[in-house]
Amino acid sequence: MEQVKQVIVMRSDLGMRKGKMIAQGAHASMGALLRFFDITKTPSVEEGGGITSYSVSFQEDSVLGQWLGGVFTKICLRVDSEEELLSLEAKCQEAGIPCALIVDSGLTEFHGHRTVTCLGIGPWNSAEIDKVTGDLKLF
């Protein structure tokens, strides 16, 4: 079986508080994981909105099956700029690796400005992720 992991890449140039970094990393982890899910939205006739359903199917030996059945390996890496993070996102997309770019709304930090904070990558084959992130430093 191949090694599977998820990588969270955080911008180190923003000077985020530790709690903010943890929250943004959690958003990135969930956002990337949700790339595996089918999302169905059913409009409601009643006031108050409709119903949203999330579903996922996978084989036990698939990337997702291995990760969910394993130890949820996560690695946190860093980049020094928004440009680096956007370039990394493009490389993941080109390689077909599921990823989620997180843009903070600016309500608690960043003075009301929407700010790109981090990127969730995978879960995916570790060797393929390393081709994209192998030169980055641990956070």
PDB file of C-alpha atoms in Angstrom:
ATOM      1  CA  MET A   1       0.000   0.000   0.000  1.00  0.00           C
ATOM      2  CA  GLU A   2       1.199   3.510  -0.781  1.00  0.00           C
ATOM      3  CA  GLN A   3       1.697   6.152   1.897  1.00  0.00           C
ATOM      4  CA  VAL A   4      -1.115   8.721   2.047  1.00  0.00           C
ATOM      5  CA  LYS A   5      -1.083  12.132   3.708  1.00  0.00           C
ATOM      6  CA  GLN A   6      -2.623  15.551   3.791  1.00  0.00           C
ATOM      7  CA  VAL A   7      -0.533  18.724   3.709  1.00  0.00           C
ATOM      8  CA  ILE A   8      -1.509  22.136   4.999  1.00  0.00           C
ATOM      9  CA  VAL A   9       0.570  24.976   3.566  1.00  0.00           C
ATOM     10  CA  MET A  10       0.404  28.196   5.575  1.00  0.00           C
ATOM     11  CA  ARG A  11       1.606  31.679   4.683  1.00  0.00           C
ATOM     12  CA  SER A  12       4.314  32.692   7.151  1.00  0.00           C
ATOM     13  CA  ASP A  13       4.375  36.340   6.035  1.00  0.00           C
ATOM     14  CA  LEU A  14       0.987  37.231   7.555  1.00  0.00           C
ATOM     15  CA  GLY A  15       1.968  37.099  11.222  1.00  0.00           C
ATOM     16  CA  MET A  16      -1.297  35.360  12.169  1.00  0.00           C
ATOM     17  CA  ARG A  17      -1.983  34.639  15.815  1.00  0.00           C
ATOM     18  CA  LYS A  18      -1.594  30.946  16.710  1.00  0.00           C
ATOM     19  CA  GLY A  19      -5.325  30.460  17.181  1.00  0.00           C
ATOM     20  CA  LYS A  20      -6.028  32.052  13.798  1.00  0.00           C
ATOM     21  CA  MET A  21      -3.448  29.795  12.135  1.00  0.00           C
ATOM     22  CA  ILE A  22      -5.013  26.714  13.717  1.00  0.00           C
ATOM     23  CA  ALA A  23      -8.501  27.745  12.562  1.00  0.00           C
ATOM     24  CA  GLN A  24      -7.293  28.464   9.017  1.00  0.00           C
ATOM     25  CA  GLY A  25      -5.449  25.134   8.902  1.00  0.00           C
ATOM     26  CA  ALA A  26      -8.624  23.336  10.009  1.00  0.00           C
ATOM     27  CA  HIS A  27     -10.548  25.086   7.220  1.00  0.00           C
ATOM     28  CA  ALA A  28      -7.913  23.951   4.722  1.00  0.00           C
ATOM     29  CA  SER A  29      -8.003  20.360   5.950  1.00  0.00           C
ATOM     30  CA  MET A  30     -11.786  20.157   5.736  1.00  0.00           C
ATOM     31  CA  GLY A  31     -11.935  22.029   2.429  1.00  0.00           C
ATOM     32  CA  ALA A  32      -9.513  19.636   0.760  1.00  0.00           C
ATOM     33  CA  LEU A  33     -11.266  16.576   2.229  1.00  0.00           C
ATOM     34  CA  LEU A  34     -14.633  17.800   0.952  1.00  0.00           C
ATOM     35  CA  ARG A  35     -13.263  17.660  -2.620  1.00  0.00           C
ATOM     36  CA  PHE A  36     -13.990  13.912  -2.401  1.00  0.00           C
ATOM     37  CA  PHE A  37     -17.662  14.433  -1.535  1.00  0.00           C
ATOM     38  CA  ASP A  38     -20.674  14.790  -3.802  1.00  0.00           C
ATOM     39  CA  ILE A  39     -22.747  17.778  -2.754  1.00  0.00           C
ATOM     40  CA  THR A  40     -26.460  17.923  -3.572  1.00  0.00           C
ATOM     41  CA  LYS A  41     -28.580  20.979  -2.826  1.00  0.00           C
ATOM     42  CA  THR A  42     -32.351  20.619  -2.847  1.00  0.00           C
ATOM     43  CA  PRO A  43     -34.339  23.850  -2.952  1.00  0.00           C
ATOM     44  CA  SER A  44     -37.089  24.180  -0.381  1.00  0.00           C
ATOM     45  CA  VAL A  45     -40.610  25.359  -1.055  1.00  0.00           C
ATOM     46  CA  GLU A  46     -40.756  26.677   2.496  1.00  0.00           C
ATOM     47  CA  GLU A  47     -39.047  29.793   3.817  1.00  0.00           C
ATOM     48  CA  GLY A  48     -35.632  29.247   5.324  1.00  0.00           C
ATOM     49  CA  GLY A  49     -33.809  27.465   2.546  1.00  0.00           C
ATOM     50  CA  GLY A  50     -33.322  23.987   1.256  1.00  0.00           C
ATOM     51  CA  ILE A  51     -31.460  20.848   2.181  1.00  0.00           C
ATOM     52  CA  THR A  52     -27.817  20.163   1.426  1.00  0.00           C
ATOM     53  CA  SER A  53     -26.587  16.567   1.377  1.00  0.00           C
ATOM     54  CA  TYR A  54     -22.968  15.418   1.386  1.00  0.00           C
ATOM     55  CA  SER A  55     -22.074  11.877   0.387  1.00  0.00           C
ATOM     56  CA  VAL A  56     -18.908   9.990  -0.358  1.00  0.00           C
ATOM     57  CA  SER A  57     -18.184   6.462  -1.537  1.00  0.00           C
ATOM     58  CA  PHE A  58     -14.753   4.899  -1.647  1.00  0.00           C
ATOM     59  CA  GLN A  59     -12.998   1.563  -1.660  1.00  0.00           C
ATOM     60  CA  GLU A  60     -10.996   0.622   1.416  1.00  0.00           C
ATOM     61  CA  ASP A  61      -7.748   0.488  -0.567  1.00  0.00           C
ATOM     62  CA  SER A  62      -8.322   3.866  -2.258  1.00  0.00           C
ATOM     63  CA  VAL A  63      -6.395   6.984  -1.234  1.00  0.00           C
ATOM     64  CA  LEU A  64      -9.360   8.205   0.802  1.00  0.00           C
ATOM     65  CA  GLY A  65      -9.980   4.771   2.322  1.00  0.00           C
ATOM     66  CA  GLN A  66      -6.357   4.455   3.390  1.00  0.00           C
ATOM     67  CA  TRP A  67      -6.302   7.923   4.940  1.00  0.00           C
ATOM     68  CA  LEU A  68      -9.633   7.619   6.749  1.00  0.00           C
ATOM     69  CA  GLY A  69      -8.769   4.115   7.942  1.00  0.00           C
ATOM     70  CA  GLY A  70      -5.280   5.106   9.024  1.00  0.00           C
ATOM     71  CA  VAL A  71      -3.769   7.747  11.211  1.00  0.00           C
ATOM     72  CA  PHE A  72      -4.880  10.901   9.335  1.00  0.00           C
ATOM     73  CA  THR A  73      -1.294  11.920   8.591  1.00  0.00           C
ATOM     74  CA  LYS A  74      -0.996  15.698   8.217  1.00  0.00           C
ATOM     75  CA  ILE A  75       2.071  17.824   7.608  1.00  0.00           C
ATOM     76  CA  CYS A  76       2.140  21.613   8.012  1.00  0.00           C
ATOM     77  CA  LEU A  77       4.485  23.483   5.672  1.00  0.00           C
ATOM     78  CA  ARG A  78       5.065  27.160   4.953  1.00  0.00           C
ATOM     79  CA  VAL A  79       5.468  29.614   2.135  1.00  0.00           C
ATOM     80  CA  ASP A  80       6.506  33.256   2.372  1.00  0.00           C
ATOM     81  CA  SER A  81       3.933  34.914   0.107  1.00  0.00           C
ATOM     82  CA  GLU A  82       0.520  34.765  -1.502  1.00  0.00           C
ATOM     83  CA  GLU A  83       2.189  34.316  -4.893  1.00  0.00           C
ATOM     84  CA  GLU A  84       3.967  31.168  -3.700  1.00  0.00           C
ATOM     85  CA  LEU A  85       0.715  29.757  -2.342  1.00  0.00           C
ATOM     86  CA  LEU A  86      -1.194  30.477  -5.565  1.00  0.00           C
ATOM     87  CA  SER A  87       1.596  28.890  -7.606  1.00  0.00           C
ATOM     88  CA  LEU A  88       1.418  25.805  -5.388  1.00  0.00           C
ATOM     89  CA  GLU A  89      -2.349  25.601  -5.877  1.00  0.00           C
ATOM     90  CA  ALA A  90      -1.874  25.730  -9.667  1.00  0.00           C
ATOM     91  CA  LYS A  91       0.723  22.931  -9.513  1.00  0.00           C
ATOM     92  CA  CYS A  92      -1.664  20.750  -7.490  1.00  0.00           C
ATOM     93  CA  GLN A  93      -4.471  21.363  -9.955  1.00  0.00           C
ATOM     94  CA  GLU A  94      -2.193  20.518 -12.894  1.00  0.00           C
ATOM     95  CA  ALA A  95      -1.164  17.277 -11.160  1.00  0.00           C
ATOM     96  CA  GLY A  96      -4.782  16.351 -10.355  1.00  0.00           C
ATOM     97  CA  ILE A  97      -4.210  16.520  -6.608  1.00  0.00           C
ATOM     98  CA  PRO A  98      -7.291  17.653  -4.648  1.00  0.00           C
ATOM     99  CA  CYS A  99      -6.702  20.949  -2.886  1.00  0.00           C
ATOM    100  CA  ALA A 100      -8.574  23.841  -1.287  1.00  0.00           C
ATOM    101  CA  LEU A 101      -7.382  27.438  -1.138  1.00  0.00           C
ATOM    102  CA  ILE A 102      -8.585  29.261   1.975  1.00  0.00           C
ATOM    103  CA  VAL A 103      -9.467  32.948   1.824  1.00  0.00           C
ATOM    104  CA  ASP A 104     -10.192  34.549   5.194  1.00  0.00           C
ATOM    105  CA  SER A 105     -13.082  37.014   5.305  1.00  0.00           C
ATOM    106  CA  GLY A 106     -11.094  39.517   7.367  1.00  0.00           C
ATOM    107  CA  LEU A 107     -13.593  39.784  10.217  1.00  0.00           C
ATOM    108  CA  THR A 108     -11.154  39.117  13.091  1.00  0.00           C
ATOM    109  CA  GLU A 109      -7.779  39.875  11.507  1.00  0.00           C
ATOM    110  CA  PHE A 110      -6.519  41.541   8.346  1.00  0.00           C
ATOM    111  CA  HIS A 111      -8.506  44.762   8.970  1.00  0.00           C
ATOM    112  CA  GLY A 112     -11.579  43.736   6.997  1.00  0.00           C
ATOM    113  CA  HIS A 113      -9.653  42.617   3.911  1.00  0.00           C
ATOM    114  CA  ARG A 114     -10.193  39.197   2.364  1.00  0.00           C
ATOM    115  CA  THR A 115      -6.810  37.438   2.629  1.00  0.00           C
ATOM    116  CA  VAL A 116      -5.470  34.195   1.150  1.00  0.00           C
ATOM    117  CA  THR A 117      -4.100  32.331   4.182  1.00  0.00           C
ATOM    118  CA  CYS A 118      -3.396  28.682   3.396  1.00  0.00           C
ATOM    119  CA  LEU A 119      -3.867  25.695   1.125  1.00  0.00           C
ATOM    120  CA  GLY A 120      -5.102  22.229   2.027  1.00  0.00           C
ATOM    121  CA  ILE A 121      -3.648  19.469  -0.173  1.00  0.00           C
ATOM    122  CA  GLY A 122      -4.989  15.919  -0.209  1.00  0.00           C
ATOM    123  CA  PRO A 123      -5.319  13.426   1.294  1.00  0.00           C
ATOM    124  CA  TRP A 124      -3.384  11.977  -1.600  1.00  0.00           C
ATOM    125  CA  ASN A 125      -0.428   9.766  -2.430  1.00  0.00           C
ATOM    126  CA  SER A 126       2.532  11.075  -0.412  1.00  0.00           C
ATOM    127  CA  ALA A 127       5.037  10.723  -3.251  1.00  0.00           C
ATOM    128  CA  GLU A 128       2.846  12.759  -5.611  1.00  0.00           C
ATOM    129  CA  ILE A 129       2.320  15.491  -3.010  1.00  0.00           C
ATOM    130  CA  ASP A 130       6.082  15.555  -2.375  1.00  0.00           C
ATOM    131  CA  LYS A 131       6.688  16.328  -6.067  1.00  0.00           C
ATOM    132  CA  VAL A 132       4.778  19.583  -5.519  1.00  0.00           C
ATOM    133  CA  THR A 133       5.726  20.431  -1.917  1.00  0.00           C
ATOM    134  CA  GLY A 134       9.061  18.664  -1.403  1.00  0.00           C
ATOM    135  CA  ASP A 135      11.133  21.875  -1.312  1.00  0.00           C
ATOM    136  CA  LEU A 136       8.981  23.612   1.314  1.00  0.00           C
ATOM    137  CA  LYS A 137       9.992  23.959   4.960  1.00  0.00           C
ATOM    138  CA  LEU A 138       8.056  22.735   7.960  1.00  0.00           C
ATOM    139  CA  PHE A 139       6.021  25.383   9.736  1.00  0.00           C
TER     140      PHE A 139
END
